Short mmCIF file of C-alpha atoms and ligand atoms in Angstrom, two decimals:
data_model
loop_
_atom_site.label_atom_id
_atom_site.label_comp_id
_atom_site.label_asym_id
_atom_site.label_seq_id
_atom_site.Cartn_x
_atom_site.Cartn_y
_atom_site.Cartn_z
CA UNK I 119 -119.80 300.79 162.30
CA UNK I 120 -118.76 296.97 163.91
CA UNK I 121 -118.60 294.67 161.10
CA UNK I 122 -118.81 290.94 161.64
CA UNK I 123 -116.86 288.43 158.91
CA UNK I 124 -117.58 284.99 158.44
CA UNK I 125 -116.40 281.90 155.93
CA UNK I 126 -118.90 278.82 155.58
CA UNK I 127 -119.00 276.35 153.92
CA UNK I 128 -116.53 273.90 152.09
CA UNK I 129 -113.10 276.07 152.14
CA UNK I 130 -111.78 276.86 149.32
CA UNK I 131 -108.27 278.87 148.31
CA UNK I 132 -109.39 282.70 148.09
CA UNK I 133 -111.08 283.38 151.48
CA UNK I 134 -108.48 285.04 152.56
CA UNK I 135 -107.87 287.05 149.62
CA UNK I 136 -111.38 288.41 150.65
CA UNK I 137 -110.47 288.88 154.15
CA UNK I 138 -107.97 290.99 154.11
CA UNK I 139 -109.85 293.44 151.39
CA UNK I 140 -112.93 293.96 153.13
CA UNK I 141 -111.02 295.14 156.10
CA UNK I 142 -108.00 297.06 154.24
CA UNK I 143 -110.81 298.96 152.54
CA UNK I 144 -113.58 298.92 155.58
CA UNK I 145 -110.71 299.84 157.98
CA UNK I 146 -108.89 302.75 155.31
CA UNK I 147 -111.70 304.06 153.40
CA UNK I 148 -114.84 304.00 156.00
CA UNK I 149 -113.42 303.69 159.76
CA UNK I 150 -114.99 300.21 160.00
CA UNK I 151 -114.16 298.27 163.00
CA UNK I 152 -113.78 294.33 162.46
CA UNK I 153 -114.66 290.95 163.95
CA UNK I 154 -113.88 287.53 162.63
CA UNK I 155 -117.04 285.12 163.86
CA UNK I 156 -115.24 281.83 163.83
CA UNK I 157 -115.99 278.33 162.23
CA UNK I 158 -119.20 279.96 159.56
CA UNK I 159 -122.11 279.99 161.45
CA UNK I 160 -121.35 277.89 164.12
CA UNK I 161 -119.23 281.12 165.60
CA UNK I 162 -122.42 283.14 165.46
CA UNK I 163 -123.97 280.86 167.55
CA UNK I 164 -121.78 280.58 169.96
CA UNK I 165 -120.93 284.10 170.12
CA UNK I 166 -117.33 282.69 169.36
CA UNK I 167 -115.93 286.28 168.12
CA UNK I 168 -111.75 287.28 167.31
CA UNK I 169 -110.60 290.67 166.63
CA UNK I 170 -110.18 291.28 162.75
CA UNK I 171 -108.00 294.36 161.96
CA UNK I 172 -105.15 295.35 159.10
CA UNK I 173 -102.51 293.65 161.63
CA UNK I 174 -104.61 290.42 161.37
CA UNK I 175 -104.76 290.28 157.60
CA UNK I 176 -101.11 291.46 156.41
CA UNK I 177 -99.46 288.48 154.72
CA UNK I 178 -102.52 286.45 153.71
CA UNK I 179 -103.31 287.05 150.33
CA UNK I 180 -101.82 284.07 148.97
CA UNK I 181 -102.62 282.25 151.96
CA UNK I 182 -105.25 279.01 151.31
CA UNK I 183 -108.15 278.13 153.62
CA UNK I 184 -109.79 280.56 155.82
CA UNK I 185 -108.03 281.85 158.37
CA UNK I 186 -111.42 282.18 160.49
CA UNK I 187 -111.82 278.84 160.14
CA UNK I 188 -115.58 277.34 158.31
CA UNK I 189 -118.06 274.76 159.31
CA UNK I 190 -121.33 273.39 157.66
CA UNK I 191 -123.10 274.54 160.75
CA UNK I 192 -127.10 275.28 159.28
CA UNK I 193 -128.54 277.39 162.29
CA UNK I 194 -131.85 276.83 161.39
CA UNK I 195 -130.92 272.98 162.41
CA UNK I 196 -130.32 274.04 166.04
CA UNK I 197 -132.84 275.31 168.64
CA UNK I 198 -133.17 278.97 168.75
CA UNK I 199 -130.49 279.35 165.63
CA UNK I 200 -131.72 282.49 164.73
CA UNK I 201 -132.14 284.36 168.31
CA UNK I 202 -128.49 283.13 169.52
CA UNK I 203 -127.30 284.63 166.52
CA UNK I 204 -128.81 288.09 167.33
CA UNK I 205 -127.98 287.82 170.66
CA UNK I 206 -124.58 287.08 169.51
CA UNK I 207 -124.89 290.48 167.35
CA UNK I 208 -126.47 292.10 170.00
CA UNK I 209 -123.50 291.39 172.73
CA UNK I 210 -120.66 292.17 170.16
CA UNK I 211 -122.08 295.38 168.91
CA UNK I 212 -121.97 293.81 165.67
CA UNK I 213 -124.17 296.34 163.25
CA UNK I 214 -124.02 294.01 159.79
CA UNK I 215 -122.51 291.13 158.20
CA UNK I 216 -119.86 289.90 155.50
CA UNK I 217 -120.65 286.29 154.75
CA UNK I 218 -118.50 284.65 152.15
CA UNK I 219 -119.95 281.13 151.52
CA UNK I 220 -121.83 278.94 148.89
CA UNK I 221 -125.22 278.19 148.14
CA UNK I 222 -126.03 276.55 151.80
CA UNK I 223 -124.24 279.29 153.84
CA UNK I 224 -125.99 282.29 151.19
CA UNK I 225 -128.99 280.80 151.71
CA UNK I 226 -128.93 280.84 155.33
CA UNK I 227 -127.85 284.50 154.73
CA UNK I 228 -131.20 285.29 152.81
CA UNK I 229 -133.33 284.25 155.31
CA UNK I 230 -131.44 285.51 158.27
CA UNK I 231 -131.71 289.17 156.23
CA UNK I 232 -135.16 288.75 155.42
CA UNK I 233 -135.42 288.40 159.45
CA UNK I 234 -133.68 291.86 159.71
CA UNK I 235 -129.99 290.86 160.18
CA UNK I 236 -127.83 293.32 158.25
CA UNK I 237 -125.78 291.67 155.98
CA UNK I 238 -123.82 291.46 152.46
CA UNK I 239 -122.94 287.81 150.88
CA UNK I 240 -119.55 286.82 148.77
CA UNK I 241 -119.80 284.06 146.76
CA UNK I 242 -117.25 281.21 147.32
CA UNK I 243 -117.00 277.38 146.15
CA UNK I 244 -114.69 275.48 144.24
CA UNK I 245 -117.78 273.96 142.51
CA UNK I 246 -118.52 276.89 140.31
CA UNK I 247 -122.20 276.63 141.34
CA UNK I 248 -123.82 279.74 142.95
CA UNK I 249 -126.42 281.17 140.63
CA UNK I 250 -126.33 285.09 140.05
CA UNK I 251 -122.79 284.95 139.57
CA UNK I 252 -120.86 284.03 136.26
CA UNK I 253 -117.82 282.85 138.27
CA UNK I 254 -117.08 282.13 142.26
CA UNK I 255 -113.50 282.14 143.49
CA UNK I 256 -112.08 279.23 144.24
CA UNK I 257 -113.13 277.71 141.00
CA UNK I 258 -109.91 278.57 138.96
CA UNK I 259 -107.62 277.35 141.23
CA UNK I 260 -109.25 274.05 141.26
CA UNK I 261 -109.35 273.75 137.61
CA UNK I 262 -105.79 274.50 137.75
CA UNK I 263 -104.90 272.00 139.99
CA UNK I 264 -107.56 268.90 138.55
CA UNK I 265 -105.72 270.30 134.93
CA UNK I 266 -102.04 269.90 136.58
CA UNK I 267 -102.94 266.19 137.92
CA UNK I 268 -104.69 265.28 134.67
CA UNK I 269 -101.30 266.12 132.46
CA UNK I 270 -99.84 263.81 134.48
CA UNK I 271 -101.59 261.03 134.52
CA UNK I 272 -101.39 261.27 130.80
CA UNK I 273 -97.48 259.86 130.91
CA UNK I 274 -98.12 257.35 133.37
CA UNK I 275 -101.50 255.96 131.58
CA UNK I 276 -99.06 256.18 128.37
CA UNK I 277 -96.52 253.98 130.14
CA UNK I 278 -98.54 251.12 130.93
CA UNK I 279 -101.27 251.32 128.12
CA UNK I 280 -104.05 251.92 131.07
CA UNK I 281 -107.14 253.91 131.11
CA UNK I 282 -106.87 256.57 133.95
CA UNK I 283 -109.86 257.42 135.83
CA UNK I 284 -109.70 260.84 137.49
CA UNK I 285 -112.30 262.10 139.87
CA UNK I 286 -112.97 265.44 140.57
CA UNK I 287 -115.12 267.19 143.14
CA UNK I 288 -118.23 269.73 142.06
CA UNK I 289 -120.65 268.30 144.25
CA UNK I 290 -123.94 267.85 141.66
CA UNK I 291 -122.39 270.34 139.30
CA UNK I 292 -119.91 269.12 136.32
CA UNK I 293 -118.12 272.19 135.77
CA UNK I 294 -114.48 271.54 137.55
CA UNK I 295 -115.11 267.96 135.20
CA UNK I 296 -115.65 269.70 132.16
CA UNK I 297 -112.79 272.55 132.47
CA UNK I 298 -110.27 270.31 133.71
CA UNK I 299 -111.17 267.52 131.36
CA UNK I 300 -110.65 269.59 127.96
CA UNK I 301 -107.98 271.62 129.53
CA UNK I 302 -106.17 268.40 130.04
CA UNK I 303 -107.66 266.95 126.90
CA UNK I 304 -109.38 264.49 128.81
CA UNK I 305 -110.91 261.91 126.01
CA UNK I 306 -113.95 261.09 128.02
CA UNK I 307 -115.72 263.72 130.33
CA UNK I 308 -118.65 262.16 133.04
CA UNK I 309 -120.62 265.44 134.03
CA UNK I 310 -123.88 265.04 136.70
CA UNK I 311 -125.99 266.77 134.34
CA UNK I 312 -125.63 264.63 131.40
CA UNK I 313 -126.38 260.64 132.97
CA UNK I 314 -123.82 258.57 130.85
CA UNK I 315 -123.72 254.96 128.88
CA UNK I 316 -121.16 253.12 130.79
CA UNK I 317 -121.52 251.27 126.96
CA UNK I 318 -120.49 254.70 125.04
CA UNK I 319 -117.15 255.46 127.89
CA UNK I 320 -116.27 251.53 126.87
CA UNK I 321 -116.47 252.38 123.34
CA UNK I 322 -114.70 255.19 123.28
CA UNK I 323 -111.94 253.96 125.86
CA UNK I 324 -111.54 250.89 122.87
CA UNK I 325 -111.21 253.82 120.02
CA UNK I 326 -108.73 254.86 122.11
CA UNK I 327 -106.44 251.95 122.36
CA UNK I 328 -106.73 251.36 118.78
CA UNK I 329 -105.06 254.39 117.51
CA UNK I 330 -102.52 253.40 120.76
CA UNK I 331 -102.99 256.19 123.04
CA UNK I 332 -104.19 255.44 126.50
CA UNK I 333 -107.75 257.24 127.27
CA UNK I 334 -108.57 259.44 130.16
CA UNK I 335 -111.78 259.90 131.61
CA UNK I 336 -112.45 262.30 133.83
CA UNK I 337 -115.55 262.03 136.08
CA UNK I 338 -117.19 264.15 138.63
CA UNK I 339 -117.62 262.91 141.51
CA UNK I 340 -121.46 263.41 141.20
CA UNK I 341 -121.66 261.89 137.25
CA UNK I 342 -124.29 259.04 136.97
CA UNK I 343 -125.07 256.13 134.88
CA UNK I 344 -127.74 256.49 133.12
CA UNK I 345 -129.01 252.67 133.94
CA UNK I 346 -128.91 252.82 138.42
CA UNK I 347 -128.41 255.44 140.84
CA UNK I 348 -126.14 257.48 141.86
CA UNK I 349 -122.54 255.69 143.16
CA UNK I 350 -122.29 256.07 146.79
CA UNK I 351 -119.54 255.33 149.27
CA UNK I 352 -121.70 256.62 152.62
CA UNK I 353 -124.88 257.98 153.13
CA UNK I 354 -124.11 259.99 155.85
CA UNK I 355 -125.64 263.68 155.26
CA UNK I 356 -124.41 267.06 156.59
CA UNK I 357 -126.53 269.49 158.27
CA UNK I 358 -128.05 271.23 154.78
CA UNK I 359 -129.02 267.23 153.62
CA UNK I 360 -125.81 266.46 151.41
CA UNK I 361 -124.79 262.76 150.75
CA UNK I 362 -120.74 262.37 150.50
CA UNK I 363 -120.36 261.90 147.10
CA UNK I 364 -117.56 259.89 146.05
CA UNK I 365 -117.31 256.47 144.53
CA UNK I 366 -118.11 257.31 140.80
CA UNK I 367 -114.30 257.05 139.70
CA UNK I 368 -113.76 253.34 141.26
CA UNK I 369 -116.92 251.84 139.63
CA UNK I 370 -115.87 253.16 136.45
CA UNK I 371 -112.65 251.70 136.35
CA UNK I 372 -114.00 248.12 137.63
CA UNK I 373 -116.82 248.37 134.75
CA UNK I 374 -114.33 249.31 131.97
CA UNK I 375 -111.78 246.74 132.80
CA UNK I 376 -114.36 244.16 133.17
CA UNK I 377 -116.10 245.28 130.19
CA UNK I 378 -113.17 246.09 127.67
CA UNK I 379 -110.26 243.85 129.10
CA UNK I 380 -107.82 246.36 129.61
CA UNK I 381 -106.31 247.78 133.12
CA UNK I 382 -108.01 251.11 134.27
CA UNK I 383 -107.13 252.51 137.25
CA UNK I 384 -108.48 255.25 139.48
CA UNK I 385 -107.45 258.71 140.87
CA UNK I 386 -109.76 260.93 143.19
CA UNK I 387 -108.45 264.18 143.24
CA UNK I 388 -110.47 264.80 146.54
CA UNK I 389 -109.39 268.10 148.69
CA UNK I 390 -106.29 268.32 146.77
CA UNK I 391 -108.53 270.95 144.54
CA UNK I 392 -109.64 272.67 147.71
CA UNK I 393 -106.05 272.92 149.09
CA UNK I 394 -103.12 275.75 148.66
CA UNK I 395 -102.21 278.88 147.71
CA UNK I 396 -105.04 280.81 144.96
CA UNK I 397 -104.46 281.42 141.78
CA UNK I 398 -103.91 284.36 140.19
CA UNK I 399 -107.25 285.11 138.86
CA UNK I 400 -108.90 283.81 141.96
CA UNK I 401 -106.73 286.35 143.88
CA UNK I 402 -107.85 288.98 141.28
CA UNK I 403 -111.27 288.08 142.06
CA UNK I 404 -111.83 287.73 145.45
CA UNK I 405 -110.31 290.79 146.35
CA UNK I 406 -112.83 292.59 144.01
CA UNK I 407 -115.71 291.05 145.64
CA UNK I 408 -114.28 291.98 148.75
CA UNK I 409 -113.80 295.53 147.96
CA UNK I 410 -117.01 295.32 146.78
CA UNK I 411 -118.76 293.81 149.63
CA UNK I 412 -117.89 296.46 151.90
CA UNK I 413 -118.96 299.08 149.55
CA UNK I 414 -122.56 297.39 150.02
CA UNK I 415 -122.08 297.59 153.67
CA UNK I 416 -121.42 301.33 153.53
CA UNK I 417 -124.63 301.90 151.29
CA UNK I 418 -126.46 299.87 153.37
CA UNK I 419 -127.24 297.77 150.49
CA UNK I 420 -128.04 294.22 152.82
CA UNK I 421 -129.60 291.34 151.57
CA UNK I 422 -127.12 291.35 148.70
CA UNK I 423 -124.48 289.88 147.36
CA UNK I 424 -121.61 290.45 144.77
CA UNK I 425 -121.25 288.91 141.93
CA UNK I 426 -119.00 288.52 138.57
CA UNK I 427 -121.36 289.65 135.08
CA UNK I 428 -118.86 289.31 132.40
CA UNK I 429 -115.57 291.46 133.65
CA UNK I 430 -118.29 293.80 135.96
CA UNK I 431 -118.73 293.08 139.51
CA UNK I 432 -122.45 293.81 140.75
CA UNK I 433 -124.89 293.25 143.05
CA UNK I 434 -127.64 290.45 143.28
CA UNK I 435 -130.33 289.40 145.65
CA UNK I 436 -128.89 286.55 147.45
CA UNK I 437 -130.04 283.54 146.64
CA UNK I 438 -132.93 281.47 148.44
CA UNK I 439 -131.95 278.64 149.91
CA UNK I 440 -133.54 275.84 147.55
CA UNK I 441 -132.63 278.27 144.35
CA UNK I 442 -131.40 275.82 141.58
CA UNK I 443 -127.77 275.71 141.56
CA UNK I 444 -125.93 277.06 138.21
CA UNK I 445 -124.98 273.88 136.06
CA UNK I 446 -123.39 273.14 132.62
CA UNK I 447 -125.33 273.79 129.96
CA UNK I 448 -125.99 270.81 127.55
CA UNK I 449 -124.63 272.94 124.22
CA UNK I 450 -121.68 273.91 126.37
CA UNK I 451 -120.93 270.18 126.53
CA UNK I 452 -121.90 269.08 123.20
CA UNK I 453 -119.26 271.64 122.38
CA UNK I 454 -116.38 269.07 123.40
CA UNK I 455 -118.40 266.18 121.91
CA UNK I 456 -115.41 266.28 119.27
CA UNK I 457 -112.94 265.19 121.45
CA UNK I 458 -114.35 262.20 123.11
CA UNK I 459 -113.21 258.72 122.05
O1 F6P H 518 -118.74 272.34 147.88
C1 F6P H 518 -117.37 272.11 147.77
C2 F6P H 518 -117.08 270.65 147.93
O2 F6P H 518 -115.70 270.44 147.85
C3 F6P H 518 -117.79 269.76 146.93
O3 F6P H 518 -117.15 269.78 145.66
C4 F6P H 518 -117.70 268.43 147.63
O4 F6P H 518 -118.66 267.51 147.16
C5 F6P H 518 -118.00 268.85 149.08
O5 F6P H 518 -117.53 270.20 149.21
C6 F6P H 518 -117.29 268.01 150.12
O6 F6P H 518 -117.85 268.40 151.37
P1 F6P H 518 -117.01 268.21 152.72
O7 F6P H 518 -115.91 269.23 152.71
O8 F6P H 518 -118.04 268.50 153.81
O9 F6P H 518 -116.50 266.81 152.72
#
């Protein structure tokens, strides 16, 4: 059996970790023969199609980004998506799929197996997001790196009695905010889910400064005020309809010096969280899902994909595009409500 492997999507640190154990185990345990389809989708389109064997994975476990590369190419945005993709199948001998992407590059995935295109999903985003799945890689590391940058910001927000602003990525979910934030014991955490009183951050940045410690707030990058929309810094949209979020952690720093007198200042952690070498558990768990994912292939169980339940790995449907992305659960963040101000 020809597999194909692709990586949509925003990267993340972890891909490769599932790389390499679809085909160690493919290539070992069932005699699979590999191809890498490059750039997500977009390489299925344009039959763009590298050899993938044990060769081409040795060395990249702890190896961040994708080493197929990944796009936010939608086919179903480009005439005849779905037929250039089979006839990309079709030339390749390609007999199923391993797509390792997020909700946008799963939910192409759905529909493309509900068209009869054999094929097995992984999930993958930094953003924590994917319903059907407790965790996706990716996610760890970037807490671990958001965590990292928010310890120190602590000393230098110490130094010159500031309020630090940190941004952090998540897209419309708050989870990277809300790990980070009480990992790095963050005194004011913005999540999307919860709109926020830019009157409550002031008051608890003052509460702050009067027991002379300097506050920080940690925002994600999607977080809105519960008076106005959502900040923007470009409208621009990618091919699934997603504004660029980004602008959150500026306006928050304006409105609390403004309002409060005191400096804030702002850092946006940006693709710094999407960057490097995995972490350990990320490692741990990608490589399960890719030993996993090939297991599906050899049943023949398409249309899936695997997920984390507790310490299990199983399989799901894959998720519709459309399906409600996971997000943080108002107790879990009245939990923390301790620790603010
Ligand atoms: O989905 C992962 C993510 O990093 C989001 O947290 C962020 O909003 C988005 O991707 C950025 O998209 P792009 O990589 O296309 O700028």
């Amino acid at each position: 059996m020809r597999v194909g492997v692709l990586t949509g999507g925003g990267d993340c640190p972890g891909l490769n970790a599932v790389i390499r154990s679809v085909v160690r185990k493919g290539v070992q345990e069932y005699a699979f023969d590999f191809v890498g389809l490059r750039d997500g989708w977009l390489g299925a389109l344009r039959n763009d199609v590298v050899p993938l064997d044990i060769a081409d994975v040795r060395g990249i476990l702890p190896l961040g980004g994708t080493i197929l590369g990944s796009s936010r190419t939608n086919p179903f945005k480009h005439e005849n998506g779905v037929r250039r993709i089979q006839e990309t199948l079709a030339a390749r001998g390609i007999d199923a799929l391993v797509v390792i992407g997020g909700e946008d590059t799963l939910g192409v995935a759905a529909e493309l197996s509900r068209q009869g295109i054999h094929l097995v999903g992984v999930p993958k985003t930094i953003d924590n997001d994917v319903p059907g799945t407790d965790y996706t890689f990716g996610f760890d590391t970037a807490v671990g790196i958001a965590t990292e940058a928010i310890d120190r910001l602590h000393t230098t927000a110490e130094s010159h009695r500031r309020t630090l602003v940190v941004e952090v990525m998540g897209r419309h979910s708050g989870w990277i905010a809300l790990h980070a934030g009480v990992a790095g014991g963050a005194n004011v955490i913005l999540i999307p889910e919860r709109p926020f009183d830019i009157d409550q951050v002031c008051a608890w940045v003052k509460s702050r400064f009067k027991f002379n410690y300097a506050p920080i707030v940690v925002a994600a990058e999607g977080a809105v005020p519960q008076e106005g929309q959502m900040i923007l810094k470009d409208r621009s949209l990618d091919e699934y309809g997603h504004v660029r979020l980004s602008g959150v952690g500026e306006w928050l720093a304006q409105e609390i010096s403004r309002r409060t007198g005191t400096d804030a200042r702002t850092t946006v952690l940006g693709y710094i969280q999407r960057g490097g070498t995995p972490s350990a558990f990320d490692r741990w768990l990608a490589t399960r899902f890719g030993l996993h994912a090939v297991d599906a292939v050899r049943d023949g169980d398409f249309g899936t994909m695997t997920a984390l339940r507790g310490t299990d790995i199983i399989r799901v449907p894959l998720p519709d595009a459309g399906t409600r992305t996971r997000v943080v659960d108002q107790s879990l963040y009245a939990e923390f409500g301790v620790f603010f101000g």
